[in-house]
Amino acid sequence: MRNYGPIDDVTVFELYPGIQLTRDNIEHYRALAEQKLVINRCGDCGYWIYPHRPMCPECWSLKVKPEEISGFGTVFMFTLLYQLRDPKSHIMEPVPVAAVELAEQKGLRYLSRIVNCAPEDIAHDMPVRLTWIEIGNMEWPAFEPVPGGLG
Ligand SMILES: [Zn+2]
């Protein structure tokens, strides 16, 4: 695990130069740099809100705050990417990318990579858990099968 110490806003911008950071998503990326996956949650009704938005779509509350998730979920859908965006990448094998339905709430889905699993073994509703992978000198969230199948 990397330790950046207290991560101020300027550092978050420096860590993620390719990402359009806003007041709604900066806490998400600040947490990623600390290897924590946080999702915004409504402080009034408890609804989890993703993609990042400033207002709760359920009760219109503006009391939206980031909260760490359990890291467990299931594969809602997935695809195999045969080409990464970086044309200089030597990786040619398919990269499994999935919408993981997080255990916190029905319909709360996070797009991420599936690792530690052969592409042909990935299945819908497969239980997965959060792990971290290094891409371009940064740690990024990914999901792997839960041993034994239950989270
Ligand atoms: Zn709400």
CSV table of C-alpha atoms and ligand atoms in Angstrom, one decimal:
chain,number,residue,atom,x,y,z
A,1,MET,CA,0.0,0.0,0.0
A,2,ARG,CA,1.3,3.4,-0.8
A,3,ASN,CA,1.2,6.1,1.8
A,4,TYR,CA,0.8,9.6,0.5
A,5,GLY,CA,0.1,11.0,4.0
A,6,PRO,CA,-2.7,13.5,4.3
A,7,ILE,CA,-3.9,14.0,0.8
A,8,ASP,CA,-4.9,17.6,0.0
A,9,ASP,CA,-6.8,18.7,-3.0
A,10,VAL,CA,-3.7,19.8,-5.0
A,11,THR,CA,-2.2,16.4,-4.5
A,12,VAL,CA,-5.4,14.6,-5.7
A,13,PHE,CA,-5.3,16.7,-8.9
A,14,GLU,CA,-1.6,15.8,-9.3
A,15,LEU,CA,-2.4,12.1,-8.8
A,16,TYR,CA,-5.2,11.9,-11.4
A,17,PRO,CA,-4.2,14.3,-14.2
A,18,GLY,CA,-6.4,12.5,-16.8
A,19,ILE,CA,-9.5,12.7,-14.7
A,20,GLN,CA,-12.0,15.6,-14.6
A,21,LEU,CA,-12.2,16.1,-10.9
A,22,THR,CA,-15.2,17.9,-9.5
A,23,ARG,CA,-16.5,18.7,-6.0
A,24,ASP,CA,-18.8,15.6,-6.4
A,25,ASN,CA,-16.1,13.1,-7.2
A,26,ILE,CA,-12.9,14.4,-5.6
A,27,GLU,CA,-13.5,12.5,-2.3
A,28,HIS,CA,-13.9,9.3,-4.3
A,29,TYR,CA,-10.4,9.8,-5.9
A,30,ARG,CA,-8.9,11.0,-2.6
A,31,ALA,CA,-10.0,7.7,-1.1
A,32,LEU,CA,-8.7,5.7,-4.0
A,33,ALA,CA,-5.3,7.1,-3.3
A,34,GLU,CA,-5.6,5.7,0.2
A,35,GLN,CA,-6.8,2.4,-1.1
A,36,LYS,CA,-10.4,2.9,0.1
A,37,LEU,CA,-13.4,2.7,-2.2
A,38,VAL,CA,-16.0,5.2,-1.1
A,39,ILE,CA,-19.3,6.0,-2.7
A,40,ASN,CA,-21.5,9.0,-2.0
A,41,ARG,CA,-24.4,8.3,0.3
A,42,CYS,CA,-27.4,10.4,1.4
A,43,GLY,CA,-27.1,11.6,4.9
A,44,ASP,CA,-30.9,11.8,5.3
A,45,CYS,CA,-32.3,8.6,3.8
A,46,GLY,CA,-29.2,6.4,3.4
A,47,TYR,CA,-29.4,6.0,-0.3
A,48,TRP,CA,-26.1,5.2,-2.1
A,49,ILE,CA,-25.5,7.5,-5.0
A,50,TYR,CA,-23.4,6.5,-8.0
A,51,PRO,CA,-22.3,7.9,-10.4
A,52,HIS,CA,-21.3,10.9,-8.2
A,53,ARG,CA,-24.0,13.5,-7.9
A,54,PRO,CA,-24.5,16.4,-5.5
A,55,MET,CA,-28.2,15.5,-4.6
A,56,CYS,CA,-29.9,12.4,-3.5
A,57,PRO,CA,-32.2,11.2,-6.3
A,58,GLU,CA,-34.5,9.6,-3.8
A,59,CYS,CA,-35.3,12.4,-1.3
A,60,TRP,CA,-33.6,15.4,-3.0
A,61,SER,CA,-31.4,15.9,0.1
A,62,LEU,CA,-28.1,17.8,-0.4
A,63,LYS,CA,-26.5,16.0,2.6
A,64,VAL,CA,-24.5,13.7,0.4
A,65,LYS,CA,-21.3,12.3,2.0
A,66,PRO,CA,-18.7,9.7,0.9
A,67,GLU,CA,-18.8,6.5,2.8
A,68,GLU,CA,-16.6,3.4,2.5
A,69,ILE,CA,-18.3,0.4,1.0
A,70,SER,CA,-17.9,-3.2,2.2
A,71,GLY,CA,-16.2,-4.3,-1.0
A,72,PHE,CA,-18.5,-7.2,-1.7
A,73,GLY,CA,-20.8,-7.5,-4.6
A,74,THR,CA,-21.8,-9.7,-7.6
A,75,VAL,CA,-21.1,-9.5,-11.3
A,76,PHE,CA,-24.1,-7.8,-12.9
A,77,MET,CA,-22.7,-7.8,-16.4
A,78,PHE,CA,-19.3,-7.9,-18.0
A,79,THR,CA,-17.4,-7.6,-21.2
A,80,LEU,CA,-14.0,-8.6,-22.5
A,81,LEU,CA,-11.9,-5.7,-23.9
A,82,TYR,CA,-9.4,-6.9,-26.4
A,83,GLN,CA,-7.7,-3.5,-26.7
A,84,LEU,CA,-6.6,-1.1,-24.0
A,85,ARG,CA,-6.7,2.6,-24.7
A,86,ASP,CA,-3.0,3.0,-24.5
A,87,PRO,CA,-1.8,2.1,-28.0
A,88,LYS,CA,1.7,1.4,-26.6
A,89,SER,CA,0.4,-1.3,-24.2
A,90,HIS,CA,1.8,-4.8,-24.8
A,91,ILE,CA,-1.2,-6.4,-23.2
A,92,MET,CA,-3.1,-8.3,-25.8
A,93,GLU,CA,-5.1,-10.8,-23.8
A,94,PRO,CA,-8.7,-9.7,-23.1
A,95,VAL,CA,-9.3,-7.4,-20.1
A,96,PRO,CA,-12.4,-8.4,-18.2
A,97,VAL,CA,-14.4,-5.3,-17.2
A,98,ALA,CA,-17.6,-5.6,-15.2
A,99,ALA,CA,-20.4,-3.7,-13.7
A,100,VAL,CA,-20.3,-5.0,-10.2
A,101,GLU,CA,-23.5,-4.7,-8.2
A,102,LEU,CA,-22.4,-3.7,-4.8
A,103,ALA,CA,-23.8,-5.5,-1.8
A,104,GLU,CA,-24.9,-2.2,-0.2
A,105,GLN,CA,-27.9,-1.6,-2.5
A,106,LYS,CA,-29.8,-3.1,-5.4
A,107,GLY,CA,-28.9,-1.3,-8.6
A,108,LEU,CA,-25.7,0.3,-7.1
A,109,ARG,CA,-23.1,-0.7,-9.8
A,110,TYR,CA,-19.4,0.1,-10.0
A,111,LEU,CA,-17.5,-0.4,-13.2
A,112,SER,CA,-14.2,-2.1,-12.6
A,113,ARG,CA,-11.9,-4.8,-13.7
A,114,ILE,CA,-12.2,-8.5,-12.8
A,115,VAL,CA,-8.9,-10.1,-11.8
A,116,ASN,CA,-7.7,-13.4,-10.5
A,117,CYS,CA,-10.2,-15.2,-12.6
A,118,ALA,CA,-9.9,-16.8,-16.1
A,119,PRO,CA,-12.2,-14.8,-18.5
A,120,GLU,CA,-14.1,-18.0,-19.3
A,121,ASP,CA,-14.9,-18.5,-15.6
A,122,ILE,CA,-16.5,-15.1,-15.1
A,123,ALA,CA,-20.3,-15.5,-14.7
A,124,HIS,CA,-23.3,-13.3,-14.0
A,125,ASP,CA,-24.2,-13.1,-10.3
A,126,MET,CA,-20.7,-14.4,-9.4
A,127,PRO,CA,-19.8,-13.2,-5.9
A,128,VAL,CA,-16.8,-10.9,-6.0
A,129,ARG,CA,-14.8,-8.8,-3.5
A,130,LEU,CA,-12.7,-5.7,-3.7
A,131,THR,CA,-9.0,-5.9,-4.4
A,132,TRP,CA,-6.4,-3.5,-5.7
A,133,ILE,CA,-4.3,-3.7,-8.8
A,134,GLU,CA,-1.4,-1.5,-10.0
A,135,ILE,CA,-1.8,0.3,-13.3
A,136,GLY,CA,0.6,3.0,-14.3
A,137,ASN,CA,2.2,3.3,-10.8
A,138,MET,CA,-1.2,3.8,-9.2
A,139,GLU,CA,-3.4,1.4,-7.2
A,140,TRP,CA,-6.9,1.0,-8.7
A,141,PRO,CA,-9.9,-0.9,-7.4
A,142,ALA,CA,-10.7,-4.3,-9.0
A,143,PHE,CA,-12.8,-7.2,-8.1
A,144,GLU,CA,-11.9,-10.9,-7.7
A,145,PRO,CA,-14.0,-14.0,-7.1
A,146,VAL,CA,-14.9,-14.6,-3.4
A,147,PRO,CA,-13.3,-17.9,-2.3
A,148,GLY,CA,-16.1,-20.3,-1.6
A,149,GLY,CA,-18.5,-18.0,-3.4
A,150,LEU,CA,-20.0,-16.1,-0.4
A,151,GLY,CA,-19.2,-12.7,0.8
B,1,ZN,ZN,-31.9,10.7,0.3
